[in-house]
Short mmCIF file of C-alpha atoms and ligand atoms in Angstrom, two decimals:
data_model
loop_
_atom_site.label_atom_id
_atom_site.label_comp_id
_atom_site.label_asym_id
_atom_site.label_seq_id
_atom_site.Cartn_x
_atom_site.Cartn_y
_atom_site.Cartn_z
CA UNK E 11 -52.83 29.43 50.40
CA UNK E 12 -49.83 31.40 51.62
CA UNK E 13 -47.85 30.45 48.55
CA UNK E 14 -50.61 31.73 46.36
CA UNK E 15 -50.54 34.99 48.21
CA UNK E 16 -46.83 35.37 47.76
CA UNK E 17 -47.30 34.77 44.06
CA UNK E 18 -49.68 37.66 44.01
CA UNK E 19 -47.09 39.89 45.62
CA UNK E 20 -44.55 38.72 43.10
CA UNK E 21 -46.89 39.71 40.34
CA UNK E 22 -47.21 43.22 41.74
CA UNK E 23 -43.42 43.44 41.97
CA UNK E 24 -43.16 42.33 38.35
CA UNK E 25 -45.72 44.92 37.33
CA UNK E 26 -43.71 47.58 39.09
CA UNK E 27 -40.54 46.30 37.50
CA UNK E 28 -42.12 46.73 34.10
CA UNK E 29 -43.07 50.33 34.95
CA UNK E 30 -39.40 50.92 35.56
CA UNK E 31 -38.64 50.09 31.93
CA UNK E 32 -41.22 52.58 30.76
CA UNK E 33 -39.73 55.25 32.99
CA UNK E 34 -36.27 54.68 31.57
CA UNK E 35 -37.66 54.99 28.11
CA UNK E 36 -39.52 58.21 28.94
CA UNK E 37 -36.61 59.96 30.55
CA UNK E 38 -33.84 58.64 28.39
CA UNK E 39 -33.12 59.55 24.82
CA UNK E 40 -32.72 63.02 23.42
CA UNK E 41 -31.67 63.74 19.86
CA UNK E 42 -29.31 66.64 20.37
CA UNK E 43 -27.48 67.16 17.12
CA UNK E 44 -26.64 65.81 13.68
CA UNK E 45 -28.87 64.67 10.86
CA UNK E 46 -31.87 62.39 10.73
CA UNK E 47 -30.91 61.27 7.25
CA UNK E 48 -28.03 58.88 6.55
CA UNK E 49 -24.91 59.48 4.45
CA UNK E 50 -24.37 63.17 5.20
CA UNK E 51 -20.96 64.64 4.41
CA UNK E 52 -18.72 66.31 7.01
CA UNK E 53 -18.62 70.01 7.50
CA UNK E 54 -15.64 71.67 9.14
CA UNK E 55 -17.65 71.84 12.37
CA UNK E 56 -19.43 68.51 12.37
CA UNK E 57 -18.41 64.98 11.32
CA UNK E 58 -20.20 63.24 8.47
CA UNK E 59 -21.98 59.90 8.80
CA UNK E 60 -19.60 57.17 9.95
CA UNK E 61 -19.11 53.88 11.77
CA UNK E 62 -16.19 52.12 13.40
CA UNK E 63 -14.26 55.25 14.44
CA UNK E 64 -11.80 54.85 17.33
CA UNK E 65 -12.47 56.84 20.49
CA UNK E 66 -10.75 57.64 23.72
CA UNK E 67 -12.23 59.67 26.56
CA UNK E 68 -9.91 61.81 28.67
CA UNK E 69 -11.49 62.07 32.12
CA UNK E 70 -9.10 64.84 33.15
CA UNK E 71 -10.41 67.30 30.60
CA UNK E 72 -13.85 65.76 29.86
CA UNK E 73 -13.08 65.46 26.17
CA UNK E 74 -13.34 62.50 23.80
CA UNK E 75 -11.05 62.01 20.81
CA UNK E 76 -12.43 60.33 17.72
CA UNK E 77 -10.34 59.08 14.80
CA UNK E 78 -11.29 57.77 11.36
CA UNK E 79 -13.87 55.10 10.68
CA UNK E 80 -15.83 54.49 7.52
CA UNK E 81 -18.27 56.96 6.07
CA UNK E 82 -18.33 60.45 4.67
CA UNK E 83 -15.73 63.21 4.73
CA UNK E 84 -16.34 66.70 3.39
CA UNK E 85 -15.91 65.49 -0.18
CA UNK E 86 -19.25 64.63 -1.73
CA UNK E 87 -18.10 61.42 -3.40
CA UNK E 88 -21.51 59.84 -2.96
CA UNK E 89 -19.88 56.69 -1.61
CA UNK E 90 -18.66 55.86 1.91
CA UNK E 91 -14.92 55.50 2.25
CA UNK E 92 -12.35 55.01 4.98
CA UNK E 93 -11.44 58.12 6.98
CA UNK E 94 -8.51 59.47 8.94
CA UNK E 95 -9.91 62.69 10.38
CA UNK E 96 -9.40 63.46 14.06
CA UNK E 97 -12.11 65.17 16.08
CA UNK E 98 -12.62 66.30 19.65
CA UNK E 99 -16.06 65.84 21.18
CA UNK E 100 -16.99 68.17 24.02
CA UNK E 101 -20.22 67.51 25.88
CA UNK E 102 -20.13 71.05 27.27
CA UNK E 103 -20.92 73.02 24.10
CA UNK E 104 -19.07 76.28 23.88
CA UNK E 105 -22.27 78.27 23.49
CA UNK E 106 -25.75 77.53 24.71
CA UNK E 107 -27.21 77.40 21.22
CA UNK E 108 -27.89 73.80 20.28
CA UNK E 109 -26.16 73.86 16.94
CA UNK E 110 -24.00 71.30 15.25
CA UNK E 111 -20.79 73.23 15.66
CA UNK E 112 -20.98 73.26 19.43
CA UNK E 113 -20.06 69.67 20.16
CA UNK E 114 -17.18 68.86 17.80
CA UNK E 115 -13.88 70.43 16.86
CA UNK E 116 -11.89 69.07 13.95
CA UNK E 117 -8.14 68.73 14.36
CA UNK E 118 -7.45 67.51 10.80
CA UNK E 119 -6.63 66.30 8.31
CA UNK E 120 -8.90 66.34 5.39
CA UNK E 121 -9.46 62.96 3.86
CA UNK E 122 -8.80 63.90 0.33
CA UNK E 123 -8.63 62.12 -2.95
CA UNK E 124 -5.92 64.03 -4.72
CA UNK E 125 -6.43 67.48 -3.27
CA UNK E 126 -4.07 70.36 -3.95
CA UNK E 127 -2.95 71.17 -0.40
CA UNK E 128 -0.57 68.31 0.32
CA UNK E 129 -0.28 67.28 3.94
CA UNK E 130 3.35 67.72 4.90
CA UNK E 131 2.92 66.70 8.51
CA UNK E 132 2.87 62.95 9.15
CA UNK E 133 -0.63 61.64 9.74
CA UNK E 134 -1.99 58.07 10.10
CA UNK E 135 -3.61 56.66 6.97
CA UNK E 136 -7.29 55.97 6.47
CA UNK E 137 -8.73 53.11 8.56
CA UNK E 138 -11.53 51.87 10.76
CA UNK E 139 -11.58 49.80 13.95
CA UNK E 140 -8.11 50.87 15.11
CA UNK E 141 -7.14 50.47 18.78
CA UNK E 142 -6.90 53.80 20.56
CA UNK E 143 -6.07 54.79 24.15
CA UNK E 144 -4.48 57.80 25.75
CA UNK E 145 -2.34 58.72 28.68
CA UNK E 146 -1.26 62.07 30.08
CA UNK E 147 -0.88 64.25 26.97
CA UNK E 148 -0.54 61.46 24.40
CA UNK E 149 -3.00 59.63 22.25
CA UNK E 150 -1.94 56.19 20.98
CA UNK E 151 -3.28 54.62 17.80
CA UNK E 152 -2.53 51.05 16.73
CA UNK E 153 -3.46 49.16 13.55
CA UNK E 154 -7.01 48.93 12.34
CA UNK E 155 -8.57 47.79 9.08
CA UNK E 156 -7.35 49.65 6.01
CA UNK E 157 -8.39 49.46 2.39
CA UNK E 158 -10.04 46.19 1.34
CA UNK E 159 -10.21 45.16 4.99
CA UNK E 160 -6.45 44.73 5.21
CA UNK E 161 -5.20 44.58 8.79
CA UNK E 162 -2.65 47.28 9.75
CA UNK E 163 0.17 47.15 12.29
CA UNK E 164 1.45 50.71 12.51
CA UNK E 165 1.72 52.47 15.87
CA UNK E 166 1.18 56.21 16.13
CA UNK E 167 1.46 58.68 18.97
CA UNK E 168 -0.35 62.01 18.93
CA UNK E 169 0.89 64.81 21.15
CA UNK E 170 -2.18 66.51 22.58
CA UNK E 171 -0.22 69.70 23.24
CA UNK E 172 1.44 70.40 19.91
CA UNK E 173 -1.19 68.40 17.96
CA UNK E 174 1.28 66.37 15.93
CA UNK E 175 1.48 62.67 15.06
CA UNK E 176 4.64 60.60 15.20
CA UNK E 177 4.93 57.08 13.88
CA UNK E 178 6.74 54.63 16.18
CA UNK E 179 8.62 51.63 14.91
CA UNK E 180 8.26 49.34 17.93
CA UNK E 181 7.58 45.75 16.95
CA UNK E 182 4.34 44.53 18.38
CA UNK E 183 1.25 42.51 17.53
CA UNK E 184 0.66 41.30 13.97
CA UNK E 185 -1.61 43.21 11.57
CA UNK E 186 -5.16 43.49 12.83
CA UNK E 187 -8.29 45.53 13.38
CA UNK E 188 -11.32 45.46 15.67
CA UNK E 189 -9.79 43.62 18.65
CA UNK E 190 -11.11 43.89 22.20
CA UNK E 191 -9.44 47.03 23.66
CA UNK E 192 -9.09 48.13 27.27
CA UNK E 193 -7.43 51.39 28.30
CA UNK E 194 -6.12 50.94 31.81
CA UNK E 195 -3.94 53.61 33.39
CA UNK E 196 -0.83 53.95 31.24
CA UNK E 197 -1.49 50.63 29.47
CA UNK E 198 -3.43 49.59 26.41
CA UNK E 199 -4.52 45.95 26.33
CA UNK E 200 -5.77 44.25 23.19
CA UNK E 201 -7.25 40.80 22.62
CA UNK E 202 -7.69 39.10 19.24
CA UNK E 203 -9.16 40.98 16.32
CA UNK E 204 -9.38 40.38 12.59
CA UNK E 205 -5.97 39.54 11.12
CA UNK E 206 -4.26 40.42 7.88
CA UNK E 207 -6.06 37.82 5.80
CA UNK E 208 -9.28 38.03 7.72
CA UNK E 209 -8.31 35.31 10.22
CA UNK E 210 -9.66 35.48 13.76
CA UNK E 211 -6.91 36.14 16.29
CA UNK E 212 -6.80 35.06 19.95
CA UNK E 213 -3.56 36.55 21.29
CA UNK E 214 -3.42 39.13 24.03
CA UNK E 215 -0.99 42.05 24.22
CA UNK E 216 -0.19 44.92 26.54
CA UNK E 217 1.34 48.23 25.45
CA UNK E 218 3.08 50.41 28.00
CA UNK E 219 2.19 53.86 26.71
CA UNK E 220 5.09 55.52 28.53
CA UNK E 221 7.89 53.31 27.15
CA UNK E 222 5.92 52.15 24.06
CA UNK E 223 7.00 48.57 24.82
CA UNK E 224 4.68 45.74 23.83
CA UNK E 225 4.35 42.64 26.03
CA UNK E 226 2.83 39.41 24.76
CA UNK E 227 0.53 38.10 27.49
CA UNK E 228 -1.06 35.20 25.68
CA UNK E 229 0.33 33.85 22.37
CA UNK E 230 -1.73 33.18 19.26
CA UNK E 231 -2.89 29.59 19.11
CA UNK E 232 -4.12 27.72 16.07
CA UNK E 233 -5.48 24.91 18.27
CA UNK E 234 -9.21 25.50 17.92
CA UNK E 235 -9.91 23.36 20.96
CA UNK E 236 -7.50 25.20 23.23
CA UNK E 237 -9.97 27.82 24.44
CA UNK E 238 -12.31 25.12 25.69
CA UNK E 239 -9.53 23.04 27.24
CA UNK E 240 -7.93 25.97 29.01
CA UNK E 241 -11.11 27.94 29.69
CA UNK E 242 -9.94 30.89 27.66
CA UNK E 243 -12.13 33.05 25.47
CA UNK E 244 -12.27 32.08 21.83
CA UNK E 245 -10.56 34.38 19.36
CA UNK E 246 -12.88 37.09 18.07
CA UNK E 247 -13.34 40.54 16.60
CA UNK E 248 -15.70 43.31 17.57
CA UNK E 249 -16.56 42.39 21.18
CA UNK E 250 -17.95 44.96 23.63
CA UNK E 251 -15.44 45.79 26.34
CA UNK E 252 -15.47 47.55 29.72
CA UNK E 253 -13.08 48.31 32.59
CA UNK E 254 -14.79 48.13 35.97
CA UNK E 255 -13.49 47.58 39.50
CA UNK E 256 -9.95 46.93 38.25
CA UNK E 257 -11.07 44.09 35.95
CA UNK E 258 -11.64 43.94 32.20
CA UNK E 259 -14.90 42.61 30.79
CA UNK E 260 -15.63 41.35 27.29
CA UNK E 261 -18.98 40.42 25.77
CA UNK E 262 -19.80 38.80 22.43
CA UNK E 263 -18.26 39.63 19.07
CA UNK E 264 -17.63 37.38 16.09
CA UNK E 265 -15.69 34.11 16.24
CA UNK E 266 -16.11 32.88 12.64
CA UNK E 267 -13.32 33.32 10.12
CA UNK E 268 -15.94 33.53 7.36
CA UNK E 269 -16.85 36.93 8.77
CA UNK E 270 -17.32 39.89 6.49
CA UNK E 271 -18.60 43.30 7.50
CA UNK E 272 -20.78 43.52 4.43
CA UNK E 273 -22.38 40.06 4.57
CA UNK E 274 -23.93 40.51 8.00
CA UNK E 275 -23.99 36.84 8.94
CA UNK E 276 -25.04 35.63 12.36
CA UNK E 277 -22.86 32.55 12.11
CA UNK E 278 -20.04 32.98 14.63
CA UNK E 279 -21.67 35.74 16.66
CA UNK E 280 -21.51 34.94 20.40
CA UNK E 281 -23.05 36.26 23.62
CA UNK E 282 -20.56 35.09 26.24
CA UNK E 283 -19.16 37.31 28.96
CA UNK E 284 -15.54 37.13 30.12
CA UNK E 285 -13.53 38.86 32.79
CA UNK E 286 -9.77 39.44 32.77
CA UNK E 287 -7.69 40.38 35.78
CA UNK E 288 -4.71 42.50 34.74
CA UNK E 289 -3.11 41.98 38.19
CA UNK E 290 -2.47 38.27 37.58
CA UNK E 291 -3.17 38.03 33.82
CA UNK E 292 -5.95 35.47 34.12
CA UNK E 293 -9.25 35.01 32.34
CA UNK E 294 -12.39 34.01 34.12
CA UNK E 295 -15.61 33.09 32.36
CA UNK E 296 -18.31 35.12 34.02
CA UNK E 297 -20.66 32.31 34.80
CA UNK E 298 -24.13 32.77 33.53
CA UNK E 299 -26.63 30.28 34.92
CA UNK E 300 -28.16 29.99 31.48
CA UNK E 301 -25.02 28.88 29.70
CA UNK E 302 -23.05 26.11 31.35
CA UNK E 303 -21.61 24.28 28.37
CA UNK E 304 -18.88 26.17 26.57
CA UNK E 305 -19.81 24.69 23.22
CA UNK E 306 -23.32 25.99 23.41
CA UNK E 307 -22.35 29.52 22.71
CA UNK E 308 -21.38 28.49 19.20
CA UNK E 309 -24.95 28.05 18.21
CA UNK E 310 -26.80 31.29 18.56
CA UNK E 311 -30.14 29.52 18.27
CA UNK E 312 -29.29 27.49 21.36
CA UNK E 313 -28.14 30.56 23.18
CA UNK E 314 -31.38 32.30 22.31
CA UNK E 315 -33.53 29.36 23.30
CA UNK E 316 -31.79 28.71 26.57
CA UNK E 317 -31.17 32.22 27.66
CA UNK E 318 -34.28 33.71 26.17
CA UNK E 319 -34.55 37.39 26.83
CA UNK E 320 -32.47 37.28 30.00
CA UNK E 321 -29.18 37.92 28.23
CA UNK E 322 -28.52 40.11 25.23
CA UNK E 323 -28.49 38.24 21.93
CA UNK E 324 -25.18 37.42 20.20
CA UNK E 325 -23.84 40.52 18.47
CA UNK E 326 -20.91 42.50 17.10
CA UNK E 327 -20.23 46.23 17.16
CA UNK E 328 -22.31 47.10 20.25
CA UNK E 329 -21.74 50.34 22.17
CA UNK E 330 -20.56 50.02 25.77
CA UNK E 331 -20.00 52.20 28.81
CA UNK E 332 -19.67 51.95 32.62
CA UNK E 333 -21.90 53.88 35.02
CA UNK E 334 -20.84 55.50 38.30
CA UNK E 335 -21.74 52.35 40.25
CA UNK E 336 -19.50 50.16 38.07
CA UNK E 337 -22.36 48.52 36.14
CA UNK E 338 -21.70 47.63 32.52
CA UNK E 339 -24.01 48.97 29.84
CA UNK E 340 -24.59 47.72 26.31
CA UNK E 341 -26.43 49.33 23.41
CA UNK E 342 -27.31 47.97 19.96
CA UNK E 343 -24.88 46.31 17.59
CA UNK E 344 -25.61 43.79 14.84
CA UNK E 345 -26.85 40.31 15.69
CA UNK E 346 -29.93 38.48 16.88
CA UNK E 347 -32.84 40.29 18.44
CA UNK E 348 -35.16 38.82 21.07
CA UNK E 349 -37.61 37.23 18.65
CA UNK E 350 -36.75 33.69 17.64
CA UNK E 351 -39.00 34.03 14.62
CA UNK E 352 -36.63 36.43 12.95
CA UNK E 353 -33.53 34.36 13.73
CA UNK E 354 -32.10 33.92 10.29
CA UNK E 355 -28.75 33.69 8.60
CA UNK E 356 -28.54 37.47 8.54
CA UNK E 357 -27.97 39.72 11.47
CA UNK E 358 -30.18 42.65 12.33
CA UNK E 359 -29.17 46.02 13.54
CA UNK E 360 -30.28 46.48 17.14
CA UNK E 361 -31.26 49.28 19.53
CA UNK E 362 -31.78 47.50 22.85
CA UNK E 363 -30.20 48.70 26.09
CA UNK E 364 -28.87 46.24 28.65
CA UNK E 365 -27.14 46.56 31.98
CA UNK E 366 -24.81 43.99 33.53
CA UNK E 367 -24.50 44.10 37.28
CA UNK E 368 -21.00 42.82 38.10
CA UNK E 369 -21.81 41.80 41.67
CA UNK E 370 -24.64 39.29 41.22
CA UNK E 371 -23.40 38.90 37.60
CA UNK E 372 -26.77 39.32 35.94
CA UNK E 373 -27.97 40.98 32.78
CA UNK E 374 -31.02 43.16 32.85
CA UNK E 375 -32.93 44.49 29.88
CA UNK E 376 -33.37 48.16 30.53
CA UNK E 377 -34.96 49.75 27.50
CA UNK E 378 -34.92 50.51 23.82
CA UNK E 379 -36.45 48.08 21.37
CA UNK E 380 -36.20 44.32 21.86
CA UNK E 381 -36.90 43.98 18.16
CA UNK E 382 -34.18 44.70 15.66
CA UNK E 383 -34.38 46.81 12.53
CA UNK E 384 -36.20 49.80 14.03
CA UNK E 385 -36.32 53.18 12.31
CA UNK E 386 -35.16 56.16 14.33
CA UNK E 387 -37.77 58.42 15.92
CA UNK E 388 -36.42 61.94 15.80
CA UNK E 389 -38.41 64.32 17.95
CA UNK E 390 -37.64 67.96 18.72
CA UNK E 391 -33.93 68.60 18.65
CA UNK E 392 -32.49 68.76 22.15
CA UNK E 393 -35.61 67.65 23.98
CA UNK E 394 -35.86 64.50 26.02
CA UNK E 395 -39.16 62.99 25.05
CA UNK E 396 -41.22 59.89 25.50
CA UNK E 397 -41.04 59.02 21.82
CA UNK E 398 -37.42 59.60 20.85
CA UNK E 399 -35.44 56.54 19.79
CA UNK E 400 -32.17 56.22 17.90
CA UNK E 401 -32.63 53.90 14.94
CA UNK E 402 -31.17 50.39 15.23
CA UNK E 403 -27.45 50.53 14.51
CA UNK E 404 -24.04 48.99 14.90
CA UNK E 405 -20.44 50.22 15.24
CA UNK E 406 -21.61 53.49 16.73
CA UNK E 407 -19.40 55.62 18.93
CA UNK E 408 -20.14 56.13 22.65
CA UNK E 409 -18.87 59.23 24.42
CA UNK E 410 -19.09 59.44 28.22
CA UNK E 411 -20.64 62.64 29.55
CA UNK E 412 -21.26 64.27 32.89
CA UNK E 413 -22.11 61.85 35.74
CA UNK E 414 -24.30 59.14 34.22
CA UNK E 415 -25.12 60.79 30.95
CA UNK E 416 -23.68 59.26 27.80
CA UNK E 417 -23.74 60.24 24.14
CA UNK E 418 -24.20 57.99 21.16
CA UNK E 419 -22.85 59.19 17.84
CA UNK E 420 -23.49 57.75 14.39
CA UNK E 421 -22.82 54.16 13.43
CA UNK E 422 -24.27 52.25 10.52
CA UNK E 423 -27.98 51.54 10.66
CA UNK E 424 -31.49 52.85 10.13
CA UNK E 425 -32.36 56.53 9.93
CA UNK E 426 -35.77 58.14 10.46
CA UNK E 427 -37.05 56.76 7.15
CA UNK E 428 -35.68 53.27 7.88
CA UNK E 429 -33.10 53.81 5.16
CA UNK E 430 -29.78 52.09 5.89
CA UNK E 431 -26.53 54.02 5.81
CA UNK E 432 -23.93 55.92 7.78
CA UNK E 433 -25.38 58.06 10.55
CA UNK E 434 -24.07 61.23 12.15
CA UNK E 435 -26.86 61.86 14.66
CA UNK E 436 -25.91 62.63 18.26
CA UNK E 437 -28.14 61.30 21.06
CA UNK E 438 -27.86 61.70 24.80
CA UNK E 439 -29.04 59.14 27.31
CA UNK E 440 -29.21 59.87 31.00
CA UNK E 441 -29.02 56.58 32.87
CA UNK E 442 -28.91 58.27 36.26
CA UNK E 443 -32.69 58.41 35.91
CA UNK E 444 -32.72 54.61 35.88
CA UNK E 445 -30.87 54.52 39.17
CA UNK E 446 -33.05 57.06 40.93
CA UNK E 447 -36.21 55.48 39.59
CA UNK E 448 -35.07 52.15 40.88
CA UNK E 449 -34.96 53.70 44.32
CA UNK E 450 -38.33 55.38 43.78
CA UNK E 451 -39.86 52.11 42.72
CA UNK E 452 -38.78 50.42 45.94
CA UNK E 453 -40.35 53.24 47.98
CA UNK E 454 -43.47 53.00 45.85
CA UNK E 455 -43.71 49.26 46.25
CA UNK E 456 -43.22 49.56 50.00
CA UNK E 457 -46.14 52.00 50.17
CA UNK E 458 -48.23 49.79 47.91
CA UNK E 459 -47.53 46.66 49.91
CA UNK E 460 -48.28 48.50 53.14
CA UNK E 461 -51.53 49.68 51.57
CA UNK E 462 -52.47 46.17 50.48
CA UNK E 463 -51.55 44.84 53.91
CA UNK E 464 -53.65 47.44 55.74
CA UNK E 465 -56.51 46.81 53.33
CA UNK E 466 -56.34 43.08 54.05
CA UNK E 467 -56.13 43.78 57.80
CA UNK E 468 -59.29 45.86 57.60
CA UNK E 469 -61.06 43.19 55.54
CA UNK E 470 -59.87 40.61 58.03
CA UNK E 471 -61.13 42.73 60.90
CA UNK E 472 -64.52 43.27 59.22
CA UNK E 473 -64.85 39.58 58.38
CA UNK E 474 -63.80 38.72 61.91
CA UNK E 475 -66.41 41.09 63.37
CA UNK E 476 -69.24 39.94 61.12
CA UNK E 477 -68.61 36.25 61.72
CA UNK E 478 -67.07 35.72 65.14
CA UNK E 479 -67.95 32.06 64.96
CA UNK E 480 -66.10 31.63 61.69
CA UNK E 481 -63.22 29.25 62.42
CA UNK E 482 -61.15 30.73 59.63
CA UNK E 483 -60.87 34.28 60.85
CA UNK E 484 -57.64 33.49 62.64
CA UNK E 485 -56.16 32.33 59.38
CA UNK E 486 -57.34 35.45 57.61
CA UNK E 487 -55.62 37.65 60.17
CA UNK E 488 -52.45 35.67 59.93
CA UNK E 489 -52.60 36.02 56.19
CA UNK E 490 -52.89 39.79 56.43
CA UNK E 491 -49.96 39.91 58.75
CA UNK E 492 -47.95 37.86 56.27
CA UNK E 493 -48.89 40.26 53.53
CA UNK E 494 -47.51 43.25 55.40
CA UNK E 495 -44.36 41.42 56.34
CA UNK E 496 -43.76 40.16 52.80
CA UNK E 497 -44.29 43.64 51.50
CA UNK E 498 -41.66 45.03 53.76
CA UNK E 499 -39.40 42.12 53.00
CA UNK E 500 -39.59 42.58 49.26
CA UNK E 501 -38.90 46.28 49.34
CA UNK E 502 -36.27 45.95 52.02
CA UNK E 503 -34.46 43.51 49.76
CA UNK E 504 -34.54 45.88 46.80
CA UNK E 505 -33.15 48.68 48.90
CA UNK E 506 -30.41 46.46 50.21
CA UNK E 507 -29.43 45.53 46.70
CA UNK E 508 -29.15 49.20 45.77
CA UNK E 509 -26.95 49.80 48.76
CA UNK E 510 -24.70 46.98 47.70
CA UNK E 511 -24.46 48.61 44.31
CA UNK E 512 -23.32 51.90 45.70
CA UNK E 513 -20.65 50.20 47.78
CA UNK E 514 -19.11 49.19 44.49
CA UNK E 515 -18.08 52.61 43.25
CA UNK E 516 -14.88 52.15 41.26
C1 NAG D 606 -15.37 67.42 34.15
O1 NAG D 606 -16.72 67.21 34.45
C2 NAG D 606 -16.99 67.06 35.83
C3 NAG D 606 -18.45 66.72 35.98
O2 NAG D 606 -19.26 67.62 35.30
C4 NAG D 606 -16.60 68.34 36.57
O3 NAG D 606 -16.82 68.18 37.93
C5 NAG D 606 -15.14 68.64 36.30
O4 NAG D 606 -14.79 69.88 36.87
C6 NAG D 606 -14.87 68.69 34.81
N1 NAG D 606 -13.46 68.85 34.58
C7 NAG D 606 -12.97 69.71 33.69
C8 NAG D 606 -11.48 69.77 33.59
O5 NAG D 606 -13.69 70.40 32.99
C1 NAG D 607 -8.09 47.09 -2.99
O1 NAG D 607 -8.74 46.37 -4.01
C2 NAG D 607 -8.75 47.04 -5.26
C3 NAG D 607 -9.57 46.24 -6.24
O2 NAG D 607 -9.36 44.88 -6.06
C4 NAG D 607 -7.30 47.26 -5.74
O3 NAG D 607 -7.32 47.95 -6.96
C5 NAG D 607 -6.54 48.04 -4.69
O4 NAG D 607 -5.19 48.16 -5.05
C6 NAG D 607 -6.64 47.37 -3.33
N1 NAG D 607 -6.01 48.21 -2.33
C7 NAG D 607 -5.14 47.75 -1.44
C8 NAG D 607 -4.59 48.75 -0.49
O5 NAG D 607 -4.83 46.57 -1.38
C1 NAG D 608 -6.53 36.75 39.91
O1 NAG D 608 -6.93 37.89 40.65
C2 NAG D 608 -8.32 37.96 40.91
C3 NAG D 608 -8.62 39.29 41.57
O2 NAG D 608 -7.77 39.55 42.64
C4 NAG D 608 -8.77 36.78 41.74
O3 NAG D 608 -10.16 36.85 42.00
C5 NAG D 608 -8.44 35.52 40.96
O4 NAG D 608 -8.78 34.38 41.72
C6 NAG D 608 -6.97 35.48 40.59
N1 NAG D 608 -6.75 34.32 39.75
C7 NAG D 608 -5.74 33.49 39.91
C8 NAG D 608 -5.66 32.32 38.99
O5 NAG D 608 -4.90 33.66 40.78
#
């Protein structure tokens, strides 16, 4: 009897939890700039459609640098090509008018195919998926994927003051693009990536951005079994990465050497989560109760079946950011969506939003569409609305904003007409609303549980009065008391969890 009652309370909690998702969705997305049609060319004030650009956010000046990618420059060639233009994104537009030119400033150069004004100044060549970090007044760019997917190994340093590039000749990691990248103080860490001939790499390197010295932390290994023997992450390209609480996190990516950006296979896509401690250079598999056997992650069908919707599906090219409480966020990418029915040999573009809480180490689906392949819903420019939704996409750029607001720019995926191509739309998402609503929900549920409890007490009292001889009235009263106590207990727990979260400010 009591168990049954607790189940009922659980159900109410679940119902409330599902409201939370709706709230997030309502308050979240706003389309604030760019086009709702794919494959737009650049203007001098606004970047054209693109994916796989490298970004670095400078917290000291609240600006994000964006370099290259694949997509459209200002030359209407009709076809996407690799880029090498450098932009600054500023979430505080210069003027109040919500126009394209407010958010981006172009630093150069023009990606040209045989133009008259020859660039005299040195400038990195065209590429996508390069590794980029910054420190003090320098921006560092390493490698990437050049023409025909060829891995690059050049190292460039951009002086933020005099706006010039210099190529460095320090010997470092082999040619590669799309590794896991972590910017950490004056260091850039990289793991794996796609090598010169498309091989999957599994070495780890550290670049000291002050001395420009590379350090090999973990050598490349051809032993395919080594990761499992030594409990190291498998080599991969395109994982999502985060820095939180002094540790590095890495989720998913592609582990198959048969990988090609154009073929969109799901074979080799993984959904494992790893943590790396830079203080003692050790990896630690972030244990997920759903995946205990290392080998299982190889088979995405297994991962889906076992983990169901409680962890994000295997994917590559997802967007990632960290909130003010140190939680890890994930958006979109290309991979498997939540429906097993659509699990096929081909990946889907995604638009789901997930949050990983680093303390209890759990994933939580927060919003967006669980189904892949969604068209964008572009509502009134600049307005946060119930209906707005960025189309499913991968290899988009994420720019941190003020407090817990983030910006998503471009990527390759579906536009408003569900046409596939290179996007240049700019969306904002305020996740601080998720946090405050979480608190509101616990207050709401407390009130609701109190209400239910009082209601049951009254019923119990009435029943007790009307049938004094009824042997069960004692039980009924006890039950009501339990209801009130459980109500308080459940809400109290939620509040406590929130408090634990806020203790974890990085
Ligand atoms: C960066 O943004 C934060 C939050 O809006 C603000 O407090 C800070 O003053 C800004 N810094 C600069 C250099 O603009
Ligand atoms: C890329 O491939 C094309 C066609 O195969 C070839 O003409 C071109 O030289 C290649 N470019 C590079 C940089 O390898
Ligand atoms: C490395 O450091 C982390 C964080 O301090 C710690 O939790 C972990 O146990 C350490 N690992 C080893 C192998 O010492």
